[in-house]
Every structure is written in C-alpha cells, then in structure tokens.
Amino acid sequence: MLSDVKRESSYREVRRLAYLRMLCDIVSKERVYEINDLTEEFLKKAQKWENELNSYKRCTGHFKEPSVARNHILVAHGLGLVKISGNYVESTSFSALFASLPMNEENPFSLTLYEKLSFFDLLFKKKFDTLAKILQSIYKLSGNRFDYHFLRKHSLDDHTVKSHVEWLIDLDIIIPHKPKEGDFELANINQFKNEISSAKSYTENLLKVYAQFLLNKSVLKSEADDKIIAESFEASFEKTKVYCQSEIDKKVFSALPIIYYCRLHLIVKYGIFINLFDLIKYMEKILPQKNIVFRWDPSYEGGFIKYEG
C-alpha cells in the first residue's frame, strides 16, 4: 500500500511546491482517484511543465518516473492535501482551498501571494519542528550564507533537508545563489528571525510576520468593518464553491476553504490580518443576516456553510 512506504523516503525529489498545487488541482476535480490512475495523470501533467521549471530560479525537482509522482502523493497525504484510503486518493478541504487559489499564468513555479501565504501556513503548521530546526541552525551562523553540507551536520535526513530548504526557497525565505546546487542565504526578515528563534510551536503570528514581509508592510491592520468582511466572504465563496460543494446537498459547502480564502483575501486586498478565531466570530455574526447557516467545530478545524431558502 502506498501509505506504508517509509516516511523519510517520500521526500526524495519532492522539491517544488507548485507540483503539490498541481496535485490539488487534479484531485479536486474528480475528488476520488484510483492511485495508479492518479499517478499516471499527475506524471503526464507535471512533465509538461519542464520548460517552466528550467526557467525558474531553481530548476530542481524534475518529474522523470512514476516513483516521483508517488512520493509527491505521499507527502501531500502527510500534509493533509489529499487522503490515501487503501488504493484510492481522495480530495480534502485543503486540496479544495489550494485548487481555488490564483496561479501565476507565466510560470506556475513562481507562486502567487495567495499560494505563498497558504503554503507557509500549512507547512509551518504541519512541519514546524523540522522547519524551525533548519532555520534556527542557520540563524546561529555568524553570517546568513550556508550550504547543504552545513545542514547535514544537524542530524537531519538528507532528502528531508533538501525538500524543506527548497520549499523555503519557493516561499522567498531562502535565497539561492545558483539554479541547482550551491550555497544559499536567508532573506532579511528580522522580525521573523526573532519569532522563529523563540517559538516552541506554530502560531498565527508567524503568518502575520510573513505576510508583512511579502506585502512589504511594517504593520497590518487587525480589524475590519462588517462590510469588508461580507465582501471578502462573497469573493471567497465565488472562488471556492465549485471545489467545496457537497455532492449530496448542493446548498451545503465545506467551510474551511471559504474561511481560509477569506483570510487570504483580507490580507492581500486590504492589508488586514484577522486570526481564524476572530474571523470565525465575524462569520457567526454576519452570515445569519444573509440567511446562511454557519457551523464550525474548532477541535475538528472544519464545518459547513448552508444557503437556506
């Protein structure tokens, strides 16, 4: 069974986040795939991006054989982007979210703001210990330049290190000096350095600091009026509805993609950062006024939205 493969081996050649985004696009259309069919389709589509990868700032992570596609599926499963059940791969609320995000039409490997923020939130939430260990090791250097050899000294699996460093490159947190191997340096994000050096676990404040860096803003607003929240909800619903609609009741939609997209919309369009807890409180206040039922279970980190009438 695919999910029985050793975890560390699954990181082999999983270098570019854009491929994980592509996988979300594929599974969100059918929602359930037989594993061999998905591997074949994923491999064919990924190989069509060869020219774009070769023109990207890092041309590592080529798809050459089915095992590379399977490793991506395994990693996506570990991140919650897909769910492996026996010989089948199912979509999740997170794959629905990523499938709805705007993509860079010129080169999909150059992630959009929406993609960077979403991947940052997901990766640091799911892989905080590994990412923090890598970054904290680099921050202890007298300078910010380093190479893979330095990171191997810190008891991290080689494939794990390479994948996580390449993901940080896609997020603009690490700057490569060459398209393939070579040395790297950290982007100058002083506040982020302070946060990651002292953090014991992931908090949304890390996402806020990262958003400030991407938007080149020293401060993000923390409040919004009901009109802006309502507009952001409507815009987010339009972007996500095709991916998160219930197959049983067409008036019911998975809430997570819509709420997460709404948070992104507020950040990118308005420069407003509202944490999920407060944003959900806004929704509980506003949506009933629009004849919309909203239920959210914080322990499950999910819920539903239902249009009545």
Steps between C-alpha positions, in 0.01 A plus 500: 500500500631846411461641850724223641812636328760626745429862582855628446519350150192692389691829503727383217472751213202681654652842445247739348180609671336570164476126439307456824269776380460313170408184689228693685362621167481145368339329800253784563337447162418131544522491884591128501772336289634148472865534598649370174274721289594804707871420479480473121303823451715691751822388328376599153389846611815566702725412207327769293646761737863422414562830318349701784713316756817557298431874493422521874757624753553139614478227236500205739217251545448361150238230448675209328316188615185385683683466832543879511126549456429244773739675739314826443171326574644359823627839614167660407326237712725583795416869462126438478476613138365160397384191687623152411244227570618158385556524125316829468591865546231743609482879499487691828388845609860614460529371145179691426657814645821472298315414178306826535805725541616726213801362314783677317408454134851579371682255726308294758821441699505870589229479761237769543452681831197282571702183441799615706286596797303175482806278468676687780202452731466132412870408508585679822189358664575142390882502489589764756763298685702420186472847345579671830802274552638587156444874542625513859818319393561757227424795727778386734758557226709817507372570149188395314672296227497121521489181293349153533822366654450731796142381555595132484701551818179561690369141489242558229432249223655617172178482298306666780747789513503550124122498468442741787773739382355498147154572639641797690654617172157490335371710792782758455631434852823349364681652201694265268823611334484243220219324307603156629756424771705765676464716803210703631418790726204600711273785404526793737188460712615616842166473676452150360846407627404612848173308488640172367799508735279510808190312384429155641210431265317660210284806563311723261732785595766334283260518206435866577872581501545309173206687344656832600821390328325398178290816486794719605295646783628568850151467646177328397164620625329264742136604469246534220145626480214265420477626141858399420455162669180438304664598170796274574270211581305540175822522295641194675182301455500568126861379471458183705141381454562269204759307704325479837135438411340193654421226250189409702348842577591771249417772754772379739869590473810410698580806712878466527594599141266800513618625841868452419460670162319787672796550733732511197273746319505735799880486515574544130225746400459706816820451700291369791609202709227337707579172672272205435330509839393863456408450135271212593335725760440757226340230283276381781375857529467593132388186316165446677404850381540367144283195568809277510553227759860480624636229729862464609664240723839630624612156619441359152613823329213480260132557451242582239313788343144455378296740290137489610199587293 
